[in-house]
PDB file of C-alpha atoms in Angstrom:
ATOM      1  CA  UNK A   1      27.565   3.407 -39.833  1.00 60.00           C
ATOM      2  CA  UNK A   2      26.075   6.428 -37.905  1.00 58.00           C
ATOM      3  CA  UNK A   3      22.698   4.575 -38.167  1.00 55.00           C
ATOM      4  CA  UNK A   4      23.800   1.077 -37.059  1.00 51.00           C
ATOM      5  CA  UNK A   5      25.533   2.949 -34.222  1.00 51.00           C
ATOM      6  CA  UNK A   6      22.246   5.086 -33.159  1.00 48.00           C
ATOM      7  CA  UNK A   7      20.041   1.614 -33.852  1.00 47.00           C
ATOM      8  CA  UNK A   8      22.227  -0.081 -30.774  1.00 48.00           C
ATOM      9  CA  UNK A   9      22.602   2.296 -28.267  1.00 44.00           C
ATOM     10  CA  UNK A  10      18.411   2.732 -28.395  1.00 50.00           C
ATOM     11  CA  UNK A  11      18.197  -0.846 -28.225  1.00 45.00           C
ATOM     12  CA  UNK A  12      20.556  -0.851 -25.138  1.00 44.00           C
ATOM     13  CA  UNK A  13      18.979   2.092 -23.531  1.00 51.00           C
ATOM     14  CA  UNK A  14      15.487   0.329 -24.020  1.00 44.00           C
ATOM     15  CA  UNK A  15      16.881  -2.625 -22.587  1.00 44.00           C
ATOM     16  CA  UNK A  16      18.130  -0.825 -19.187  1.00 44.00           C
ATOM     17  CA  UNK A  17      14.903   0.620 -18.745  1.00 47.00           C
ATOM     18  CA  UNK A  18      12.936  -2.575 -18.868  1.00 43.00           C
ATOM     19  CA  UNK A  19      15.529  -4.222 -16.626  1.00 43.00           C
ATOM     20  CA  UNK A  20      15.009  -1.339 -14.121  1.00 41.00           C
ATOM     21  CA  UNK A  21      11.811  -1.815 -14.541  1.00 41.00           C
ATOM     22  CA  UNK A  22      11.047  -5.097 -13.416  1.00 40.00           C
ATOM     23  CA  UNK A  23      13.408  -4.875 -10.513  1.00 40.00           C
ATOM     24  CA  UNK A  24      11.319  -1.956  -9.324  1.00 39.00           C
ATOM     25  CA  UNK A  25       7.996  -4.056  -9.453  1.00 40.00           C
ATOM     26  CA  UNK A  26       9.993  -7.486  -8.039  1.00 40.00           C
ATOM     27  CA  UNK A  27      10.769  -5.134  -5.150  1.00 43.00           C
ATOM     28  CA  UNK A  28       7.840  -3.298  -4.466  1.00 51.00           C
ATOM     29  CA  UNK A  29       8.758  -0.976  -6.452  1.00 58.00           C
ATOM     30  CA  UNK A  30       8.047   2.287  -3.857  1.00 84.00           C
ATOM     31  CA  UNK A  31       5.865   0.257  -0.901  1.00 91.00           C
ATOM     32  CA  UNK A  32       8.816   0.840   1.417  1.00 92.00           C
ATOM     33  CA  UNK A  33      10.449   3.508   2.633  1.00 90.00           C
ATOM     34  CA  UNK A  34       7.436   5.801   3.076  1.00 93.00           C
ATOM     35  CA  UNK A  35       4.377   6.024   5.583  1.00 96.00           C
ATOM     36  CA  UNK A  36       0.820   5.473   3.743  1.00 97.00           C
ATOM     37  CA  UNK A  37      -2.659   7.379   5.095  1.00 97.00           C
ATOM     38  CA  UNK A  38      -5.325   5.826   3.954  1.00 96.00           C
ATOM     39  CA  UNK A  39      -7.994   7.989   2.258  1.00 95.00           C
ATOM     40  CA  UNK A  40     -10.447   6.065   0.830  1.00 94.00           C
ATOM     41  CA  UNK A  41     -11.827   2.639   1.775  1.00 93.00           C
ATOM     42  CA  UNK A  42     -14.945   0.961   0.207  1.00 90.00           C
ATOM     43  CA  UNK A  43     -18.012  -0.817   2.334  1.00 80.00           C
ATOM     44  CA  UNK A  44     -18.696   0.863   4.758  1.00 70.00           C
ATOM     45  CA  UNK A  45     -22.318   3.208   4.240  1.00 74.00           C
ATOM     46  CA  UNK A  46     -21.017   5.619   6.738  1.00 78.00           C
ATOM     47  CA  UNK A  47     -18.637   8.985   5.624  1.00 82.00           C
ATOM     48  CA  UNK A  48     -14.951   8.333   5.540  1.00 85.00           C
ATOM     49  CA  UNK A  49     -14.576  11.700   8.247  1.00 85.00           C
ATOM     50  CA  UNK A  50     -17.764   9.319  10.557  1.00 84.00           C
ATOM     51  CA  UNK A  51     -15.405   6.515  10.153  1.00 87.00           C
ATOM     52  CA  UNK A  52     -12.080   7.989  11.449  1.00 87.00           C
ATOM     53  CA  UNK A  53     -12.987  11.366  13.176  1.00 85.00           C
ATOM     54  CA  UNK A  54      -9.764  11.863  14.977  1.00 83.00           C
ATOM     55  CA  UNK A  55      -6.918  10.136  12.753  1.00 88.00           C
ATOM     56  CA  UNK A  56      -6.706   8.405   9.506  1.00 93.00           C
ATOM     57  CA  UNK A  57      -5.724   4.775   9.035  1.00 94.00           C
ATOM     58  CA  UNK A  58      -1.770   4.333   8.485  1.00 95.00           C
ATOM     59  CA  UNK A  59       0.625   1.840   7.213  1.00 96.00           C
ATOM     60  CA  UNK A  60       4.644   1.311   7.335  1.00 96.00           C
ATOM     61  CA  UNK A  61       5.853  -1.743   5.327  1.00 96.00           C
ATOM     62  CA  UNK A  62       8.797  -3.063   6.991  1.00 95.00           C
ATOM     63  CA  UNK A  63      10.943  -4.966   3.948  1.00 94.00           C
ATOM     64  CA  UNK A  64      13.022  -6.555   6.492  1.00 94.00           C
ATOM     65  CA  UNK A  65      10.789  -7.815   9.187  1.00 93.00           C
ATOM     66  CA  UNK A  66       8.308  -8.392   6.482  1.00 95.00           C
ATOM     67  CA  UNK A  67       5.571  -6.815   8.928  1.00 95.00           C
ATOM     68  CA  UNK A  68       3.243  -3.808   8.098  1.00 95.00           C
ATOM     69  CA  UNK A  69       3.126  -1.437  10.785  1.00 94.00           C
ATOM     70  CA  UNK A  70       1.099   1.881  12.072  1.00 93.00           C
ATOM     71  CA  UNK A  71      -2.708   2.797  13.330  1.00 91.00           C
ATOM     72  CA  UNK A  72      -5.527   1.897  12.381  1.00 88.00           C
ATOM     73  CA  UNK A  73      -7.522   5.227  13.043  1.00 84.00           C
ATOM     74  CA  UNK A  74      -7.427   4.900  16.419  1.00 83.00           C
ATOM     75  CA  UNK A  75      -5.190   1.665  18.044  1.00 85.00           C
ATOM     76  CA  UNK A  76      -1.952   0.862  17.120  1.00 88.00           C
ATOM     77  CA  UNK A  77      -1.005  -2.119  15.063  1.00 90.00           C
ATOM     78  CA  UNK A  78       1.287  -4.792  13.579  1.00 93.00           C
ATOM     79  CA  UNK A  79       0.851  -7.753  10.983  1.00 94.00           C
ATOM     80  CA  UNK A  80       2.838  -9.958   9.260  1.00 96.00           C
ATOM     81  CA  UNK A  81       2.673  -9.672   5.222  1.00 96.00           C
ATOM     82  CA  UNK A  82       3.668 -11.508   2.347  1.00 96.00           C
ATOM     83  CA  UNK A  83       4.600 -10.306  -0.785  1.00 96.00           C
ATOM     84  CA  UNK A  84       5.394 -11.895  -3.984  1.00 94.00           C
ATOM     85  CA  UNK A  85       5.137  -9.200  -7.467  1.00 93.00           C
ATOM     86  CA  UNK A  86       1.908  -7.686  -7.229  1.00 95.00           C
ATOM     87  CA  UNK A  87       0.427 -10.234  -4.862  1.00 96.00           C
ATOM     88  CA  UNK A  88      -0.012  -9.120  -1.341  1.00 96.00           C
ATOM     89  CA  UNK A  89      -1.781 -10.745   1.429  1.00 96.00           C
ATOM     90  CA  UNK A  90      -1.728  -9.784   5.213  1.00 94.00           C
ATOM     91  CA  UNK A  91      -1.713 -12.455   8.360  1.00 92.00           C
ATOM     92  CA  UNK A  92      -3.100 -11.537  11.635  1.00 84.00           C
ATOM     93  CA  UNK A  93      -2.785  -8.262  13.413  1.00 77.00           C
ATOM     94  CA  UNK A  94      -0.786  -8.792  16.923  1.00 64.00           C
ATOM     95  CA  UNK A  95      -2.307  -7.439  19.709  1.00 57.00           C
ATOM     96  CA  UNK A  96      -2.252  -3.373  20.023  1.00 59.00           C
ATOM     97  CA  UNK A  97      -3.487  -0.745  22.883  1.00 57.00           C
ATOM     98  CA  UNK A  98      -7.315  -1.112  23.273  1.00 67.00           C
ATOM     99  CA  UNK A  99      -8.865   2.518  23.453  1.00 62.00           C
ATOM    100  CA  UNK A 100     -12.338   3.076  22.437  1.00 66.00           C
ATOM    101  CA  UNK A 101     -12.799   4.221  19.036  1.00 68.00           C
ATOM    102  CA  UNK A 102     -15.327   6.673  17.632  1.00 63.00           C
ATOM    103  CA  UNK A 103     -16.764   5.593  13.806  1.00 64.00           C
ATOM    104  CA  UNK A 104     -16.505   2.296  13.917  1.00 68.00           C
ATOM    105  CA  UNK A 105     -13.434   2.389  11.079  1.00 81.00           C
ATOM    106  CA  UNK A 106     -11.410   0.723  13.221  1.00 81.00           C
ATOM    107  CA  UNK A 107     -12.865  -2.739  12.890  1.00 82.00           C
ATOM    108  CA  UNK A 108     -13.644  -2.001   9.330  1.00 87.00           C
ATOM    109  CA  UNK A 109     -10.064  -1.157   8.434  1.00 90.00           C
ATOM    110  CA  UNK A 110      -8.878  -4.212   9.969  1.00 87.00           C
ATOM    111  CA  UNK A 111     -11.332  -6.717   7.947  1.00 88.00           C
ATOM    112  CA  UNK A 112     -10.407  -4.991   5.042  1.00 92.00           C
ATOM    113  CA  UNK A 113      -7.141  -5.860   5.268  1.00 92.00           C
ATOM    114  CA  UNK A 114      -7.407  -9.571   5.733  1.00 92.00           C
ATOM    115  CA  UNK A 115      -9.591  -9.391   2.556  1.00 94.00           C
ATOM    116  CA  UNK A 116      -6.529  -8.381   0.392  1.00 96.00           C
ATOM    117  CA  UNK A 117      -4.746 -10.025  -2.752  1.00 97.00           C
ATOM    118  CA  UNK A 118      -2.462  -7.749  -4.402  1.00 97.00           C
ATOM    119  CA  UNK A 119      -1.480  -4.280  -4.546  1.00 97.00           C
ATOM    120  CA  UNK A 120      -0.627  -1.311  -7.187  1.00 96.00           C
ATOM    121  CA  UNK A 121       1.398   2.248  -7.173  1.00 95.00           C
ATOM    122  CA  UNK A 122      -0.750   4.272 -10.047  1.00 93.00           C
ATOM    123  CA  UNK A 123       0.026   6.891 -11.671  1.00 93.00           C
ATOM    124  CA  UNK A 124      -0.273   9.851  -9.005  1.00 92.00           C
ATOM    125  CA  UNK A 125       1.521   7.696  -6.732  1.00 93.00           C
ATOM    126  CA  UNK A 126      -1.383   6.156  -4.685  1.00 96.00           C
ATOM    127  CA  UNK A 127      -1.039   3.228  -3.149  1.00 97.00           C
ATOM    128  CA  UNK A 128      -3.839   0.529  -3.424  1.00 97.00           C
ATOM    129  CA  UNK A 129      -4.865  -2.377  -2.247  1.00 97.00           C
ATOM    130  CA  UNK A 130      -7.002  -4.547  -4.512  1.00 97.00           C
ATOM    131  CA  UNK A 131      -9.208  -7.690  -3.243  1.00 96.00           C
ATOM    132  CA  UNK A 132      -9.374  -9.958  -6.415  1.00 94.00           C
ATOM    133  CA  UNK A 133     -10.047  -6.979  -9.127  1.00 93.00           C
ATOM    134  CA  UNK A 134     -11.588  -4.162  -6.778  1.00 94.00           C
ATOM    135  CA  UNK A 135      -9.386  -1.631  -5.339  1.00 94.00           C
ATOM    136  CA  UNK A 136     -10.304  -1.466  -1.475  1.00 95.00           C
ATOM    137  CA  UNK A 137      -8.295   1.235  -0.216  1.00 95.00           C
ATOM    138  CA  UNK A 138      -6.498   3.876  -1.217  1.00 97.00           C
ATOM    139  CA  UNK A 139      -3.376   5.721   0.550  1.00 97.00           C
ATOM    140  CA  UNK A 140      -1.463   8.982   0.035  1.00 96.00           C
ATOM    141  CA  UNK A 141       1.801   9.073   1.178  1.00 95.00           C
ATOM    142  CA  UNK A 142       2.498  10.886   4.193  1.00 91.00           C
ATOM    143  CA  UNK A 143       4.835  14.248   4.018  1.00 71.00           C
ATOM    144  CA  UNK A 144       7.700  13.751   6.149  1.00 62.00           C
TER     145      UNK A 144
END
């Protein structure tokens, strides 16, 4: 009996985890809530530092609004987003503050984005965002 008994509660326990599970990645798992700095972006033949000499690339998903949010090394910014499981495409940035930008990773960060298709959280709790297979950028989350 103590086996049976043993046998059902794993297989319950099992099941709650997979149920949590794929509510987390329905959700977006952990793309809200937090502020993302980007620290790694592929393309361009110049540094990262060149690129954004005064202030990283960040972005703010707003689950509500369904808008991404933040700068884009230099300029604010704001797009719309949609997001269905691991698929993720952006729309067109509204208009932000023009300032001139050292590096050039302003422009760069904001083709990037338009190139996206889906996103993942790996293990060290990166964020990236992947065009087709490729992960383009990569963001840390930002200490509060």
């Amino acid at each position: 009996m103590k086996k049976y008994t043993l046998a059902a509660v794993s297989v319950l326990m099992v099941l709650l985890a997979s149920c949590k599970t794929s509510k987390d990645a329905s959700s977006g798992g952990n793309l809200f809530g937090t502020t993302w700095e980007l620290e790694y972006i592929s393309g361009p033949r110049i540094a990262f530092e060149g690129l954004y000499p005064n202030k990283k690339p960040q972005i703010t998903f707003d689950e509500k609004e369904t808008k991404v949010f933040g700068n884009n090394g230099c300029n604010g910014y704001s797009a719309p987003y949609t997001l269905s499981g691991k698929s993720l495409t952006f729309g067109e940035p509204g208009p932000s503050t023009l300032m001139f930008c050292d590096g050039g990773g302003e422009q760069q960060f904001l083709q990037q984005m338009k190139k996206i298709t889906s996103y993942s959280i790996d293990k060290d709790g990166k964020l990236n965002l992947i065009q087709g297979d490729v992960p383009m950028m990569r963001f840390k989350k930002v200490a509060k």
